[in-house]
Amino acid sequence: EIRLQTGEPYLIFSDTVNRAMPQHQRELGLSVRQSNLCSEIMLHTGKDHLGAERTAVCCLSSVNAETFLEWRDHPTFIEDVMRFLDNVLEDFILRAPPEMANAVYAAKRERSVGLGLMGFHTFLQQQNVPFESALAKSWNMRLFKTLRRQCDAASRTLAAERGPCPDAEDRGMMERFSHKLAIAPTASISIICGGTSAGIEPIPANIYSHKTLSGTFAVKNIYLERILEQTGNNTPAVWDSILENEGSVQHLDFLSQDDKDVYKTAFEIDQRWVVELAADRTPDICQSQSINIFLPGDVDKWDLHMLHWQAWERGCKSLYYLRSKSVQRASHAGGETHAAVDMSGVAKTDYEECLACQ
């Protein structure tokens, strides 16, 4: 009930996390007791097997799923990203002040990084695939198995070139990184990548406001805009109608049911699919993923409980915010305001988030 009212607390299923720890860290007796704010970083903290204190270090980057078909077969793309993360980690180790000795020690011992992915829902829409579908499950598995396979290969390559991390070396393993993957929420950096969807979560609306120093601008779903253009319906009146309906297209009679399914918004998607897809990708993510759940404010408490139960039962490691909304509607754009609209009831959230993960 508190999560429904405030979106918090975030949940960590610690037994699941510790069962999935890298083999060499389990053998060293390391374990996870907490995460970062965004609940995707799962690293040992406190005293380790050598009696030294560790402070977890987030060293993150994200690739864009929207361009997956361009980089999936590239021989060095993921390796280059992992080299970049290794270089960033080394730069931190060399430059950090003495006051951060525990963090430097942890970074040296385990060299854990977190390569993530953003744009998952945008990629599905690009491929004309509904979020609630077997095809979405297929693409989801393909994406994350590709990431895991290439990250593992990069870790071994860098271990041979630069040496394995001490934690792995102590157990006779050739791994440069103890952890390699962590899916951050990416709400801010997704904007830099052309407004692709944040992390692995569904989009909140097909039109939303983007505030900058120059003013507030309406940002439209480019793939929906193409369909509207093809059908001769890419007009201010149609977008105003979408705005009035909280970013939804379910009321547009000229769209096929297939199109309506592809462009469902986060609150229109059955959240069991969010958990299902998260559970499917979990075995390929050595840390965790920021999983937001989107529910109406009047959701039945039993349904709320069962959704959380499903996440635990299916092996998800953590849950981030529970996004809920009251019966609240988006502002109507009105005659001459289509270029700058207020989407406060649709895409804006009042939750404070960790900018380092965004």
Short mmCIF file of C-alpha atoms in Angstrom, two decimals:
data_model
loop_
_atom_site.label_atom_id
_atom_site.label_comp_id
_atom_site.label_asym_id
_atom_site.label_seq_id
_atom_site.Cartn_x
_atom_site.Cartn_y
_atom_site.Cartn_z
CA GLU A 1 0.00 0.00 0.00
CA ILE A 2 2.89 2.38 0.77
CA ARG A 3 4.42 1.62 -2.64
CA LEU A 4 1.11 2.48 -4.26
CA GLN A 5 0.94 5.79 -2.41
CA THR A 6 4.57 6.90 -2.73
CA GLY A 7 6.17 4.65 -5.37
CA GLU A 8 8.57 3.37 -2.71
CA PRO A 9 10.22 1.48 -1.05
CA TYR A 10 12.27 -0.20 -3.74
CA LEU A 11 12.45 -3.97 -3.34
CA ILE A 12 15.49 -6.23 -3.45
CA PHE A 13 15.10 -10.01 -3.38
CA SER A 14 18.45 -10.61 -1.70
CA ASP A 15 18.38 -14.42 -1.76
CA THR A 16 17.83 -14.36 -5.52
CA VAL A 17 20.64 -11.82 -5.93
CA ASN A 18 23.13 -13.85 -3.91
CA ARG A 19 22.31 -17.11 -5.65
CA ALA A 20 23.16 -15.40 -8.95
CA MET A 21 26.48 -13.88 -7.80
CA PRO A 22 29.46 -14.63 -10.09
CA GLN A 23 30.96 -17.99 -9.19
CA HIS A 24 34.34 -16.64 -8.12
CA GLN A 25 32.72 -14.10 -5.78
CA ARG A 26 30.48 -16.76 -4.23
CA GLU A 27 33.53 -18.93 -3.65
CA LEU A 28 35.22 -16.00 -1.89
CA GLY A 29 32.23 -15.68 0.43
CA LEU A 30 31.12 -12.28 -0.87
CA SER A 31 27.44 -11.33 -0.72
CA VAL A 32 25.03 -8.46 -1.43
CA ARG A 33 23.02 -6.75 1.30
CA GLN A 34 21.89 -3.56 -0.46
CA SER A 35 21.73 -1.81 -3.81
CA ASN A 36 22.04 1.70 -5.18
CA LEU A 37 19.02 4.01 -5.38
CA CYS A 38 17.92 2.76 -8.78
CA SER A 39 18.12 -0.88 -7.67
CA GLU A 40 20.23 -2.16 -10.55
CA ILE A 41 23.66 -2.25 -8.84
CA MET A 42 24.21 -5.43 -6.82
CA LEU A 43 27.74 -5.41 -5.37
CA HIS A 44 29.34 -6.58 -2.15
CA THR A 45 29.76 -3.89 0.53
CA GLY A 46 31.36 -3.96 3.96
CA LYS A 47 34.15 -6.35 5.03
CA ASP A 48 35.28 -8.86 2.43
CA HIS A 49 37.06 -12.21 2.75
CA LEU A 50 40.36 -10.40 3.39
CA GLY A 51 38.92 -8.29 6.20
CA ALA A 52 39.05 -5.08 4.16
CA GLU A 53 36.13 -2.69 3.68
CA ARG A 54 34.52 -2.32 0.26
CA THR A 55 32.33 0.50 -1.02
CA ALA A 56 30.41 -0.33 -4.19
CA VAL A 57 31.32 1.62 -7.34
CA CYS A 58 28.86 2.34 -10.16
CA CYS A 59 30.63 2.44 -13.53
CA LEU A 60 27.83 2.48 -16.08
CA SER A 61 27.08 2.99 -19.73
CA SER A 62 24.15 2.04 -21.98
CA VAL A 63 23.78 0.99 -25.59
CA ASN A 64 20.74 1.93 -27.64
CA ALA A 65 18.41 -0.94 -28.58
CA GLU A 66 16.88 1.26 -31.27
CA THR A 67 20.07 0.71 -33.31
CA PHE A 68 20.49 -2.96 -32.32
CA LEU A 69 20.29 -4.20 -35.92
CA GLU A 70 23.23 -1.92 -36.78
CA TRP A 71 25.62 -3.06 -34.04
CA ARG A 72 24.62 -6.62 -33.15
CA ASP A 73 27.01 -8.21 -35.68
CA HIS A 74 29.78 -5.63 -35.36
CA PRO A 75 32.93 -7.54 -34.30
CA THR A 76 34.21 -4.98 -31.76
CA PHE A 77 31.32 -2.67 -30.84
CA ILE A 78 30.55 -4.19 -27.42
CA GLU A 79 34.24 -4.88 -26.81
CA ASP A 80 34.97 -1.19 -27.45
CA VAL A 81 32.26 -0.16 -24.96
CA MET A 82 33.70 -2.53 -22.35
CA ARG A 83 37.20 -1.14 -22.99
CA PHE A 84 35.78 2.32 -22.44
CA LEU A 85 34.23 1.25 -19.12
CA ASP A 86 37.49 -0.42 -18.06
CA ASN A 87 39.36 2.79 -18.88
CA VAL A 88 36.86 4.88 -16.89
CA LEU A 89 37.25 2.54 -13.92
CA GLU A 90 41.05 2.76 -14.14
CA ASP A 91 40.87 6.55 -14.34
CA PHE A 92 38.78 6.56 -11.15
CA ILE A 93 41.28 4.27 -9.40
CA LEU A 94 44.17 6.56 -10.34
CA ARG A 95 42.48 9.89 -9.61
CA ALA A 96 40.27 9.22 -6.59
CA PRO A 97 41.25 11.05 -3.38
CA PRO A 98 42.46 9.16 -0.28
CA GLU A 99 39.03 9.62 1.33
CA MET A 100 37.62 7.17 -1.24
CA ALA A 101 40.07 4.39 -0.39
CA ASN A 102 37.33 1.79 0.23
CA ALA A 103 35.76 2.48 -3.16
CA VAL A 104 39.16 2.35 -4.88
CA TYR A 105 39.93 -0.94 -3.17
CA ALA A 106 36.60 -2.43 -4.33
CA ALA A 107 37.15 -1.19 -7.88
CA LYS A 108 40.63 -2.71 -7.97
CA ARG A 109 39.57 -6.08 -6.54
CA GLU A 110 36.46 -6.77 -8.63
CA ARG A 111 36.50 -4.26 -11.49
CA SER A 112 32.70 -4.48 -11.71
CA VAL A 113 31.01 -2.45 -14.42
CA GLY A 114 27.43 -2.19 -15.63
CA LEU A 115 26.67 -2.11 -19.35
CA GLY A 116 22.98 -1.38 -19.81
CA LEU A 117 20.46 -0.92 -22.58
CA MET A 118 17.91 1.77 -23.37
CA GLY A 119 15.29 2.10 -26.08
CA PHE A 120 13.75 -1.35 -25.66
CA HIS A 121 10.14 -0.28 -26.20
CA THR A 122 11.11 2.10 -29.00
CA PHE A 123 12.88 -0.79 -30.73
CA LEU A 124 9.76 -2.93 -30.50
CA GLN A 125 7.69 -0.12 -32.01
CA GLN A 126 10.28 0.33 -34.75
CA GLN A 127 9.80 -3.37 -35.57
CA ASN A 128 5.99 -3.01 -35.28
CA VAL A 129 5.93 -5.48 -32.37
CA PRO A 130 3.49 -5.11 -29.44
CA PHE A 131 5.02 -5.09 -25.95
CA GLU A 132 2.51 -7.79 -24.96
CA SER A 133 3.52 -10.47 -27.45
CA ALA A 134 5.58 -13.59 -28.07
CA LEU A 135 7.60 -11.61 -30.62
CA ALA A 136 8.56 -9.13 -27.90
CA LYS A 137 9.76 -12.06 -25.77
CA SER A 138 11.82 -13.31 -28.71
CA TRP A 139 13.48 -9.94 -29.38
CA ASN A 140 14.04 -9.46 -25.64
CA MET A 141 15.93 -12.76 -25.37
CA ARG A 142 17.88 -12.06 -28.56
CA LEU A 143 18.96 -8.63 -27.35
CA PHE A 144 20.19 -9.69 -23.94
CA LYS A 145 21.78 -12.96 -24.97
CA THR A 146 23.73 -11.00 -27.59
CA LEU A 147 24.83 -8.48 -24.94
CA ARG A 148 25.81 -11.17 -22.45
CA ARG A 149 27.72 -13.27 -24.98
CA GLN A 150 29.69 -10.30 -26.27
CA CYS A 151 30.35 -8.88 -22.78
CA ASP A 152 31.68 -12.25 -21.60
CA ALA A 153 33.96 -12.42 -24.64
CA ALA A 154 35.21 -8.87 -24.04
CA SER A 155 35.94 -9.65 -20.39
CA ARG A 156 38.08 -12.65 -21.36
CA THR A 157 39.85 -10.68 -24.09
CA LEU A 158 40.69 -7.84 -21.71
CA ALA A 159 41.76 -10.30 -19.01
CA ALA A 160 44.28 -11.82 -21.41
CA GLU A 161 45.46 -8.37 -22.47
CA ARG A 162 45.43 -6.42 -19.20
CA GLY A 163 45.14 -9.14 -16.57
CA PRO A 164 42.15 -10.58 -14.70
CA CYS A 165 40.67 -8.75 -11.73
CA PRO A 166 42.15 -9.97 -8.41
CA ASP A 167 38.87 -11.52 -7.22
CA ALA A 168 38.72 -13.73 -10.33
CA GLU A 169 42.45 -14.40 -10.37
CA ASP A 170 42.32 -15.70 -6.78
CA ARG A 171 39.92 -18.40 -7.97
CA GLY A 172 41.86 -19.19 -11.15
CA MET A 173 39.44 -17.46 -13.55
CA MET A 174 40.28 -15.25 -16.52
CA GLU A 175 37.75 -12.44 -16.11
CA ARG A 176 38.57 -8.74 -16.33
CA PHE A 177 35.19 -7.84 -14.79
CA SER A 178 33.40 -9.54 -11.91
CA HIS A 179 30.12 -7.99 -13.07
CA LYS A 180 29.41 -6.78 -16.58
CA LEU A 181 25.72 -5.94 -17.02
CA ALA A 182 23.30 -3.66 -15.13
CA ILE A 183 20.22 -2.05 -16.68
CA ALA A 184 19.87 1.55 -15.47
CA PRO A 185 16.72 3.67 -15.96
CA THR A 186 18.37 6.18 -18.42
CA ALA A 187 15.55 8.76 -18.25
CA SER A 188 17.91 11.64 -19.07
CA ILE A 189 20.41 10.11 -21.49
CA SER A 190 17.58 8.64 -23.58
CA ILE A 191 16.73 12.22 -24.54
CA ILE A 192 20.26 12.67 -25.91
CA CYS A 193 19.71 9.57 -28.06
CA GLY A 194 16.85 11.18 -29.94
CA GLY A 195 14.16 10.59 -27.35
CA THR A 196 14.36 6.81 -27.35
CA SER A 197 12.45 5.03 -24.58
CA ALA A 198 14.06 4.89 -21.13
CA GLY A 199 15.82 1.68 -20.16
CA ILE A 200 13.71 -1.42 -20.55
CA GLU A 201 10.41 0.18 -19.52
CA PRO A 202 7.37 0.97 -21.69
CA ILE A 203 6.83 4.54 -22.84
CA PRO A 204 4.47 6.59 -20.63
CA ALA A 205 2.84 8.52 -23.49
CA ASN A 206 2.95 8.99 -27.26
CA ILE A 207 3.38 12.73 -26.79
CA TYR A 208 5.04 14.49 -23.86
CA SER A 209 6.67 17.77 -22.93
CA HIS A 210 10.42 18.34 -22.89
CA LYS A 211 11.51 21.35 -20.87
CA THR A 212 14.77 23.08 -21.80
CA LEU A 213 16.27 26.52 -21.21
CA SER A 214 14.69 27.58 -24.51
CA GLY A 215 11.19 26.61 -23.44
CA THR A 216 8.85 23.63 -23.35
CA PHE A 217 8.39 21.58 -26.49
CA ALA A 218 6.00 18.80 -27.46
CA VAL A 219 7.87 15.59 -28.26
CA LYS A 220 5.95 13.12 -30.44
CA ASN A 221 6.51 9.41 -30.94
CA ILE A 222 8.29 9.40 -34.32
CA TYR A 223 7.16 5.91 -35.31
CA LEU A 224 3.53 6.74 -34.54
CA GLU A 225 3.97 9.99 -36.47
CA ARG A 226 5.07 8.01 -39.54
CA ILE A 227 1.94 5.88 -39.38
CA LEU A 228 -0.25 8.95 -39.02
CA GLU A 229 1.54 10.49 -42.00
CA GLN A 230 0.97 7.36 -44.09
CA THR A 231 -2.75 7.37 -43.29
CA GLY A 232 -3.13 11.12 -43.86
CA ASN A 233 -3.88 11.77 -40.20
CA ASN A 234 -0.75 13.58 -39.04
CA THR A 235 -2.65 16.71 -38.09
CA PRO A 236 -2.69 19.04 -35.07
CA ALA A 237 -6.26 17.92 -34.36
CA VAL A 238 -5.25 14.27 -34.11
CA TRP A 239 -2.28 15.02 -31.86
CA ASP A 240 -4.52 17.23 -29.74
CA SER A 241 -6.90 14.28 -29.44
CA ILE A 242 -4.01 12.02 -28.34
CA LEU A 243 -3.03 14.68 -25.81
CA GLU A 244 -6.56 14.86 -24.44
CA ASN A 245 -6.47 11.09 -23.97
CA GLU A 246 -3.29 11.13 -21.87
CA GLY A 247 -0.98 10.20 -24.73
CA SER A 248 -3.10 7.21 -25.77
CA VAL A 249 -4.16 6.22 -29.31
CA GLN A 250 -6.74 3.62 -28.32
CA HIS A 251 -9.61 5.96 -29.25
CA LEU A 252 -8.43 6.57 -32.84
CA ASP A 253 -10.84 4.69 -35.12
CA PHE A 254 -8.63 4.95 -38.20
CA LEU A 255 -5.83 2.91 -36.59
CA SER A 256 -5.90 -0.88 -36.87
CA GLN A 257 -6.01 -2.99 -33.73
CA ASP A 258 -2.44 -4.07 -34.47
CA ASP A 259 -1.30 -0.44 -34.48
CA LYS A 260 -3.20 0.25 -31.26
CA ASP A 261 -1.47 -2.72 -29.63
CA VAL A 262 1.99 -1.56 -30.74
CA TYR A 263 1.45 1.97 -29.40
CA LYS A 264 -0.05 1.14 -26.04
CA THR A 265 1.33 3.32 -23.28
CA ALA A 266 2.84 2.11 -20.00
CA PHE A 267 -0.43 2.35 -18.05
CA GLU A 268 -2.33 0.51 -20.81
CA ILE A 269 0.03 -2.48 -20.87
CA ASP A 270 -0.73 -5.49 -18.68
CA GLN A 271 2.07 -5.21 -16.11
CA ARG A 272 2.45 -8.96 -15.97
CA TRP A 273 4.21 -8.55 -19.33
CA VAL A 274 6.67 -6.08 -17.80
CA VAL A 275 7.54 -8.67 -15.15
CA GLU A 276 7.55 -11.51 -17.70
CA LEU A 277 10.06 -9.78 -19.97
CA ALA A 278 12.16 -8.73 -16.98
CA ALA A 279 12.25 -12.32 -15.72
CA ASP A 280 13.20 -13.63 -19.18
CA ARG A 281 16.26 -11.36 -19.37
CA THR A 282 17.32 -11.77 -15.73
CA PRO A 283 19.62 -14.82 -16.28
CA ASP A 284 21.69 -12.75 -18.73
CA ILE A 285 22.10 -9.76 -16.37
CA CYS A 286 24.76 -10.36 -13.72
CA GLN A 287 23.72 -7.36 -11.61
CA SER A 288 20.07 -6.26 -11.90
CA GLN A 289 17.68 -3.99 -13.78
CA SER A 290 15.61 -0.95 -12.87
CA ILE A 291 12.07 -2.29 -13.26
CA ASN A 292 9.27 0.24 -12.94
CA ILE A 293 5.68 -0.96 -12.65
CA PHE A 294 2.77 1.21 -13.87
CA LEU A 295 -0.62 0.83 -12.17
CA PRO A 296 -3.76 2.93 -11.66
CA GLY A 297 -4.28 4.37 -8.20
CA ASP A 298 -7.37 2.22 -7.64
CA VAL A 299 -5.71 -1.11 -8.50
CA ASP A 300 -7.06 -4.04 -6.52
CA LYS A 301 -4.69 -4.84 -3.64
CA TRP A 302 -4.72 -8.55 -4.51
CA ASP A 303 -3.61 -7.80 -8.08
CA LEU A 304 -0.88 -5.54 -6.69
CA HIS A 305 0.30 -8.29 -4.34
CA MET A 306 0.27 -10.96 -7.05
CA LEU A 307 2.30 -8.78 -9.41
CA HIS A 308 5.03 -8.46 -6.78
CA TRP A 309 4.75 -12.16 -6.03
CA GLN A 310 5.19 -12.94 -9.73
CA ALA A 311 8.35 -10.83 -9.83
CA TRP A 312 9.82 -12.75 -6.88
CA GLU A 313 8.65 -16.16 -8.12
CA ARG A 314 10.01 -15.64 -11.63
CA GLY A 315 13.45 -14.71 -10.27
CA CYS A 316 13.57 -10.93 -10.71
CA LYS A 317 16.25 -9.48 -8.44
CA SER A 318 14.69 -6.10 -7.68
CA LEU A 319 11.84 -3.70 -8.35
CA TYR A 320 12.26 0.06 -8.70
CA TYR A 321 9.35 2.53 -8.59
CA LEU A 322 5.69 1.64 -8.60
CA ARG A 323 4.32 4.36 -10.85
CA SER A 324 0.68 5.08 -10.06
CA LYS A 325 -1.69 7.80 -11.14
CA SER A 326 -5.00 9.13 -9.97
CA VAL A 327 -7.88 9.85 -12.30
CA GLN A 328 -6.07 12.77 -13.85
CA ARG A 329 -6.09 13.97 -17.41
CA ALA A 330 -3.55 15.75 -19.57
CA SER A 331 -3.95 19.40 -20.31
CA HIS A 332 -5.75 20.17 -23.54
CA ALA A 333 -3.41 21.79 -26.04
CA GLY A 334 -5.94 24.22 -27.45
CA GLY A 335 -5.93 26.12 -30.73
CA GLU A 336 -2.45 27.59 -31.17
CA THR A 337 -0.44 25.72 -28.54
CA HIS A 338 0.45 22.52 -30.37
CA ALA A 339 4.18 23.38 -30.42
CA ALA A 340 4.47 23.68 -26.66
CA VAL A 341 2.07 21.70 -24.50
CA ASP A 342 1.82 20.69 -20.87
CA MET A 343 1.82 16.93 -20.39
CA SER A 344 1.79 17.02 -16.59
CA GLY A 345 -0.79 14.27 -16.39
CA VAL A 346 0.92 11.96 -18.83
CA ALA A 347 4.68 11.77 -18.89
CA LYS A 348 5.80 13.90 -15.97
CA THR A 349 6.62 12.17 -12.68
CA ASP A 350 7.40 13.77 -9.37
CA TYR A 351 9.78 11.04 -8.19
CA GLU A 352 13.33 12.01 -7.36
CA GLU A 353 15.79 9.80 -9.17
CA CYS A 354 19.53 9.19 -9.16
CA LEU A 355 20.94 11.31 -11.98
CA ALA A 356 24.10 9.17 -12.09
CA CYS A 357 21.99 6.30 -13.48
CA GLN A 358 19.98 8.44 -15.86
#
